């Protein structure tokens, strides 16, 4: 497992833990909402809509699946649809629970960049025009990375929930490797732990794990829990090194720099402070 894969697993897992709490464990619907939110944050004051067809193409998901999720989001008051397309409802970004989630997502991106710089994985690019790296910048970066990871892995693990489960287990291994000396950390994860983490029904996780642990699939069962098969770690590392349609998995450092990220002092960009690793 490469250092880049470890850091991406930690970001991906933290993002989906937050998304799971917001969307009652429906990570597929959370992904649709994330795309719509990204369009909103990227369009500034113009409130640009996107067609369901364009959203389905961007996500690599069937049109009917995306249309169904959009219908539910509209019923929940989270987005609206008109003749021009679908867009986030005007007052959604001001809701307290979403604002808190956006602050948390921003901070996991800052943690990622801080750790990537510390590990020497990136050369600090020259920052853009001086300005604050704000909540919207962090959230857009996180969504870009999550969408890029889904794109990279579409032929390997096409279902959002399955990808979250696999990378959750990788994150547990990464967190274990990062533990202080003398502190034992498990390198496997139990079904119940994953269910709680992503707010998914345990029966659903067991069903998904049963499919993911068949011969030739990513997961293996051990006496202590679930682990990722070594041969699959090689395939996942290779996927991380590729470019997806939504941007590079080098965390879009150029975009982050253009947004004014303070590479000389990454910790200054936190809103609430450095978030703990998921399994620590």
GROMACS .gro file of C-alpha atoms in nm:
model
  280
    1UNK     CA    1   0.000   0.000   0.000
    2UNK     CA    2   0.149   0.334  -0.103
    3UNK     CA    3   0.147   0.643   0.115
    4UNK     CA    4  -0.073   0.819  -0.140
    5UNK     CA    5  -0.330   0.539  -0.120
    6UNK     CA    6  -0.327   0.558   0.261
    7UNK     CA    7  -0.397   0.930   0.263
    8UNK     CA    8  -0.669   0.902   0.000
    9UNK     CA    9  -0.831   0.618   0.196
   10UNK     CA   10  -0.837   0.833   0.508
   11UNK     CA   11  -0.996   1.124   0.319
   12UNK     CA   12  -1.245   0.902   0.133
   13UNK     CA   13  -1.349   0.727   0.454
   14UNK     CA   14  -1.391   1.048   0.653
   15UNK     CA   15  -1.595   1.203   0.371
   16UNK     CA   16  -1.831   0.906   0.348
   17UNK     CA   17  -1.870   0.881   0.724
   18UNK     CA   18  -2.001   1.239   0.717
   19UNK     CA   19  -2.213   1.171   0.408
   20UNK     CA   20  -2.357   0.857   0.566
   21UNK     CA   21  -2.476   1.053   0.870
   22UNK     CA   22  -2.641   1.316   0.648
   23UNK     CA   23  -2.812   1.068   0.415
   24UNK     CA   24  -2.898   0.779   0.650
   25UNK     CA   25  -2.636   0.553   0.495
   26UNK     CA   26  -2.743   0.602   0.132
   27UNK     CA   27  -2.399   0.676  -0.011
   28UNK     CA   28  -2.522   0.658  -0.370
   29UNK     CA   29  -2.772   0.940  -0.306
   30UNK     CA   30  -2.504   1.129  -0.116
   31UNK     CA   31  -2.284   1.113  -0.426
   32UNK     CA   32  -2.559   1.263  -0.643
   33UNK     CA   33  -2.609   1.542  -0.390
   34UNK     CA   34  -2.233   1.600  -0.373
   35UNK     CA   35  -2.219   1.653  -0.749
   36UNK     CA   36  -2.506   1.903  -0.736
   37UNK     CA   37  -2.345   2.080  -0.443
   38UNK     CA   38  -2.016   2.100  -0.632
   39UNK     CA   39  -2.194   2.265  -0.926
   40UNK     CA   40  -2.349   2.516  -0.685
   41UNK     CA   41  -2.020   2.596  -0.512
   42UNK     CA   42  -1.839   2.626  -0.846
   43UNK     CA   43  -2.095   2.862  -0.999
   44UNK     CA   44  -2.081   3.131  -0.730
   45UNK     CA   45  -2.380   3.361  -0.751
   46UNK     CA   46  -2.508   3.229  -1.084
   47UNK     CA   47  -2.680   2.922  -0.935
   48UNK     CA   48  -2.605   2.718  -1.249
   49UNK     CA   49  -2.833   2.414  -1.306
   50UNK     CA   50  -2.730   2.077  -1.448
   51UNK     CA   51  -2.944   1.834  -1.642
   52UNK     CA   52  -3.009   1.488  -1.501
   53UNK     CA   53  -2.853   1.342  -1.813
   54UNK     CA   54  -2.534   1.544  -1.759
   55UNK     CA   55  -2.527   1.444  -1.393
   56UNK     CA   56  -2.566   1.076  -1.486
   57UNK     CA   57  -2.285   1.103  -1.742
   58UNK     CA   58  -2.055   1.280  -1.493
   59UNK     CA   59  -2.118   1.014  -1.231
   60UNK     CA   60  -2.111   0.720  -1.471
   61UNK     CA   61  -2.446   0.610  -1.331
   62UNK     CA   62  -2.764   0.502  -1.513
   63UNK     CA   63  -2.999   0.789  -1.596
   64UNK     CA   64  -3.292   0.627  -1.412
   65UNK     CA   65  -3.084   0.578  -1.097
   66UNK     CA   66  -2.982   0.943  -1.088
   67UNK     CA   67  -3.336   1.056  -1.175
   68UNK     CA   68  -3.472   0.852  -0.883
   69UNK     CA   69  -3.222   1.000  -0.638
   70UNK     CA   70  -3.292   1.352  -0.765
   71UNK     CA   71  -3.663   1.290  -0.712
   72UNK     CA   72  -3.597   1.197  -0.349
   73UNK     CA   73  -3.370   1.498  -0.298
   74UNK     CA   74  -3.646   1.723  -0.435
   75UNK     CA   75  -3.900   1.562  -0.202
   76UNK     CA   76  -3.662   1.628   0.089
   77UNK     CA   77  -3.631   1.993  -0.011
   78UNK     CA   78  -3.260   1.963  -0.084
   79UNK     CA   79  -3.277   2.051  -0.453
   80UNK     CA   80  -3.526   2.177  -0.711
   81UNK     CA   81  -3.590   2.115  -1.077
   82UNK     CA   82  -3.711   2.348  -1.350
   83UNK     CA   83  -3.698   2.369  -1.727
   84UNK     CA   84  -3.323   2.440  -1.718
   85UNK     CA   85  -3.227   2.143  -1.502
   86UNK     CA   86  -3.160   2.055  -1.138
   87UNK     CA   87  -2.994   2.273  -0.878
   88UNK     CA   88  -2.942   2.284  -0.504
   89UNK     CA   89  -3.227   2.458  -0.321
   90UNK     CA   90  -3.133   2.817  -0.241
   91UNK     CA   91  -3.147   2.784   0.138
   92UNK     CA   92  -2.982   2.444   0.175
   93UNK     CA   93  -2.625   2.568   0.219
   94UNK     CA   94  -2.741   2.779   0.514
   95UNK     CA   95  -2.878   2.479   0.706
   96UNK     CA   96  -2.688   2.421   1.028
   97UNK     CA   97  -2.627   2.048   0.978
   98UNK     CA   98  -2.493   2.094   0.626
   99UNK     CA   99  -2.275   2.390   0.727
  100UNK     CA  100  -2.125   2.181   1.008
  101UNK     CA  101  -2.066   1.891   0.767
  102UNK     CA  102  -1.902   2.127   0.516
  103UNK     CA  103  -1.668   2.258   0.787
  104UNK     CA  104  -1.571   1.900   0.872
  105UNK     CA  105  -1.516   1.810   0.506
  106UNK     CA  106  -1.303   2.121   0.459
  107UNK     CA  107  -1.088   2.020   0.754
  108UNK     CA  108  -1.030   1.663   0.629
  109UNK     CA  109  -0.897   1.812   0.304
  110UNK     CA  110  -0.663   2.037   0.500
  111UNK     CA  111  -0.548   1.732   0.699
  112UNK     CA  112  -0.482   1.548   0.374
  113UNK     CA  113  -0.275   1.832   0.229
  114UNK     CA  114  -0.089   1.880   0.557
  115UNK     CA  115   0.001   1.510   0.572
  116UNK     CA  116   0.088   1.493   0.201
  117UNK     CA  117   0.326   1.787   0.237
  118UNK     CA  118   0.479   1.641   0.555
  119UNK     CA  119   0.530   1.305   0.383
  120UNK     CA  120   0.701   1.470   0.087
  121UNK     CA  121   0.437   1.343  -0.155
  122UNK     CA  122   0.392   1.682  -0.316
  123UNK     CA  123   0.616   1.973  -0.394
  124UNK     CA  124   0.465   2.285  -0.252
  125UNK     CA  125   0.334   2.471  -0.556
  126UNK     CA  126   0.335   2.846  -0.568
  127UNK     CA  127   0.011   2.971  -0.421
  128UNK     CA  128  -0.226   3.184  -0.621
  129UNK     CA  129  -0.339   3.533  -0.540
  130UNK     CA  130  -0.341   3.585  -0.162
  131UNK     CA  131  -0.682   3.505  -0.014
  132UNK     CA  132  -0.830   3.275   0.245
  133UNK     CA  133  -0.870   2.908   0.152
  134UNK     CA  134  -1.232   2.891   0.258
  135UNK     CA  135  -1.500   2.633   0.326
  136UNK     CA  136  -1.618   2.621  -0.036
  137UNK     CA  137  -1.263   2.560  -0.160
  138UNK     CA  138  -1.218   2.267   0.078
  139UNK     CA  139  -1.554   2.110   0.002
  140UNK     CA  140  -1.508   2.143  -0.376
  141UNK     CA  141  -1.166   1.980  -0.348
  142UNK     CA  142  -1.304   1.691  -0.142
  143UNK     CA  143  -1.590   1.630  -0.385
  144UNK     CA  144  -1.353   1.644  -0.683
  145UNK     CA  145  -1.131   1.382  -0.521
  146UNK     CA  146  -1.420   1.153  -0.424
  147UNK     CA  147  -1.569   1.174  -0.775
  148UNK     CA  148  -1.226   1.110  -0.926
  149UNK     CA  149  -1.181   0.802  -0.709
  150UNK     CA  150  -1.521   0.670  -0.815
  151UNK     CA  151  -1.418   0.725  -1.176
  152UNK     CA  152  -1.081   0.551  -1.129
  153UNK     CA  153  -1.240   0.246  -0.972
  154UNK     CA  154  -1.553   0.214  -1.184
  155UNK     CA  155  -1.438  -0.102  -1.360
  156UNK     CA  156  -1.311  -0.253  -1.034
  157UNK     CA  157  -1.569  -0.151  -0.772
  158UNK     CA  158  -1.858   0.036  -0.937
  159UNK     CA  159  -2.096   0.066  -0.640
  160UNK     CA  160  -2.042   0.365  -0.408
  161UNK     CA  161  -2.119   0.168  -0.091
  162UNK     CA  162  -1.879  -0.111  -0.188
  163UNK     CA  163  -1.600   0.137  -0.261
  164UNK     CA  164  -1.657   0.303   0.077
  165UNK     CA  165  -1.638  -0.033   0.256
  166UNK     CA  166  -1.314  -0.133   0.082
  167UNK     CA  167  -1.147   0.201   0.142
  168UNK     CA  168  -1.275   0.205   0.499
  169UNK     CA  169  -1.078  -0.114   0.560
  170UNK     CA  170  -0.773   0.037   0.389
  171UNK     CA  171  -0.808   0.345   0.611
  172UNK     CA  172  -0.812   0.122   0.919
  173UNK     CA  173  -0.485  -0.034   0.806
  174UNK     CA  174  -0.338   0.309   0.733
  175UNK     CA  175  -0.446   0.440   1.073
  176UNK     CA  176  -0.293   0.135   1.240
  177UNK     CA  177   0.039   0.198   1.065
  178UNK     CA  178   0.031   0.560   1.186
  179UNK     CA  179  -0.029   0.466   1.551
  180UNK     CA  180   0.224   0.585   1.813
  181UNK     CA  181   0.493   0.334   1.914
  182UNK     CA  182   0.365   0.076   2.158
  183UNK     CA  183  -0.001   0.136   2.075
  184UNK     CA  184  -0.162  -0.170   1.916
  185UNK     CA  185  -0.412  -0.100   1.640
  186UNK     CA  186  -0.615  -0.363   1.456
  187UNK     CA  187  -0.551  -0.404   1.084
  188UNK     CA  188  -0.886  -0.568   1.020
  189UNK     CA  189  -1.236  -0.429   1.056
  190UNK     CA  190  -1.556  -0.595   1.169
  191UNK     CA  191  -1.886  -0.559   0.984
  192UNK     CA  192  -2.050  -0.387   1.280
  193UNK     CA  193  -1.776  -0.123   1.287
  194UNK     CA  194  -1.824  -0.042   0.918
  195UNK     CA  195  -2.202  -0.028   0.962
  196UNK     CA  196  -2.171   0.225   1.246
  197UNK     CA  197  -1.908   0.428   1.065
  198UNK     CA  198  -2.112   0.479   0.748
  199UNK     CA  199  -2.457   0.475   0.914
  200UNK     CA  200  -2.555   0.174   0.703
  201UNK     CA  201  -2.776  -0.109   0.830
  202UNK     CA  202  -2.559  -0.398   0.945
  203UNK     CA  203  -2.764  -0.640   0.735
  204UNK     CA  204  -2.682  -0.433   0.425
  205UNK     CA  205  -2.312  -0.432   0.506
  206UNK     CA  206  -2.315  -0.809   0.556
  207UNK     CA  207  -2.483  -0.855   0.219
  208UNK     CA  208  -2.234  -0.629   0.043
  209UNK     CA  209  -1.939  -0.793   0.220
  210UNK     CA  210  -2.062  -1.137   0.116
  211UNK     CA  211  -2.039  -1.029  -0.248
  212UNK     CA  212  -1.707  -0.849  -0.199
  213UNK     CA  213  -1.543  -1.149  -0.034
  214UNK     CA  214  -1.619  -1.408  -0.301
  215UNK     CA  215  -1.319  -1.568  -0.474
  216UNK     CA  216  -1.134  -1.311  -0.682
  217UNK     CA  217  -1.305  -1.015  -0.514
  218UNK     CA  218  -1.138  -0.742  -0.303
  219UNK     CA  219  -1.206  -0.859   0.054
  220UNK     CA  220  -1.093  -1.156   0.258
  221UNK     CA  221  -1.239  -1.275   0.586
  222UNK     CA  222  -1.015  -1.348   0.882
  223UNK     CA  223  -1.084  -1.463   1.235
  224UNK     CA  224  -1.054  -1.100   1.351
  225UNK     CA  225  -1.250  -0.930   1.076
  226UNK     CA  226  -1.219  -0.812   0.718
  227UNK     CA  227  -0.906  -0.724   0.524
  228UNK     CA  228  -0.826  -0.626   0.166
  229UNK     CA  229  -0.671  -0.904  -0.043
  230UNK     CA  230  -0.302  -0.828  -0.118
  231UNK     CA  231  -0.343  -0.872  -0.492
  232UNK     CA  232  -0.627  -0.622  -0.485
  233UNK     CA  233  -0.415  -0.369  -0.299
  234UNK     CA  234  -0.181  -0.371  -0.598
  235UNK     CA  235  -0.474  -0.307  -0.833
  236UNK     CA  236  -0.609  -0.028  -0.614
  237UNK     CA  237  -0.267   0.136  -0.587
  238UNK     CA  238  -0.247   0.129  -0.967
  239UNK     CA  239  -0.593   0.285  -0.997
  240UNK     CA  240  -0.493   0.569  -0.765
  241UNK     CA  241  -0.199   0.656  -0.991
  242UNK     CA  242  -0.425   0.708  -1.293
  243UNK     CA  243  -0.609   1.025  -1.393
  244UNK     CA  244  -0.988   1.037  -1.391
  245UNK     CA  245  -1.234   1.261  -1.568
  246UNK     CA  246  -1.284   1.479  -1.263
  247UNK     CA  247  -0.919   1.571  -1.205
  248UNK     CA  248  -0.599   1.413  -1.083
  249UNK     CA  249  -0.572   1.210  -0.767
  250UNK     CA  250  -0.271   1.414  -0.669
  251UNK     CA  251  -0.541   1.609  -0.486
  252UNK     CA  252  -0.561   1.876  -0.752
  253UNK     CA  253  -0.271   2.058  -0.588
  254UNK     CA  254  -0.270   2.312  -0.870
  255UNK     CA  255  -0.634   2.401  -0.800
  256UNK     CA  256  -0.571   2.413  -0.427
  257UNK     CA  257  -0.276   2.643  -0.483
  258UNK     CA  258  -0.481   2.867  -0.712
  259UNK     CA  259  -0.737   2.893  -0.431
  260UNK     CA  260  -0.466   3.035  -0.207
  261UNK     CA  261  -0.391   2.735   0.014
  262UNK     CA  262  -0.123   2.828   0.271
  263UNK     CA  263   0.130   2.552   0.195
  264UNK     CA  264   0.388   2.716   0.421
  265UNK     CA  265   0.151   2.674   0.716
  266UNK     CA  266  -0.122   2.420   0.631
  267UNK     CA  267  -0.256   2.406   0.987
  268UNK     CA  268  -0.364   2.770   0.960
  269UNK     CA  269  -0.633   2.665   0.709
  270UNK     CA  270  -0.833   2.456   0.958
  271UNK     CA  271  -1.177   2.582   1.056
  272UNK     CA  272  -1.235   2.371   1.367
  273UNK     CA  273  -0.890   2.214   1.396
  274UNK     CA  274  -0.726   1.896   1.273
  275UNK     CA  275  -0.981   1.611   1.274
  276UNK     CA  276  -0.881   1.280   1.429
  277UNK     CA  277  -0.821   0.985   1.198
  278UNK     CA  278  -1.127   0.765   1.167
  279UNK     CA  279  -0.985   0.460   1.346
  280UNK     CA  280  -0.781   0.648   1.608
   0.00000   0.00000   0.00000
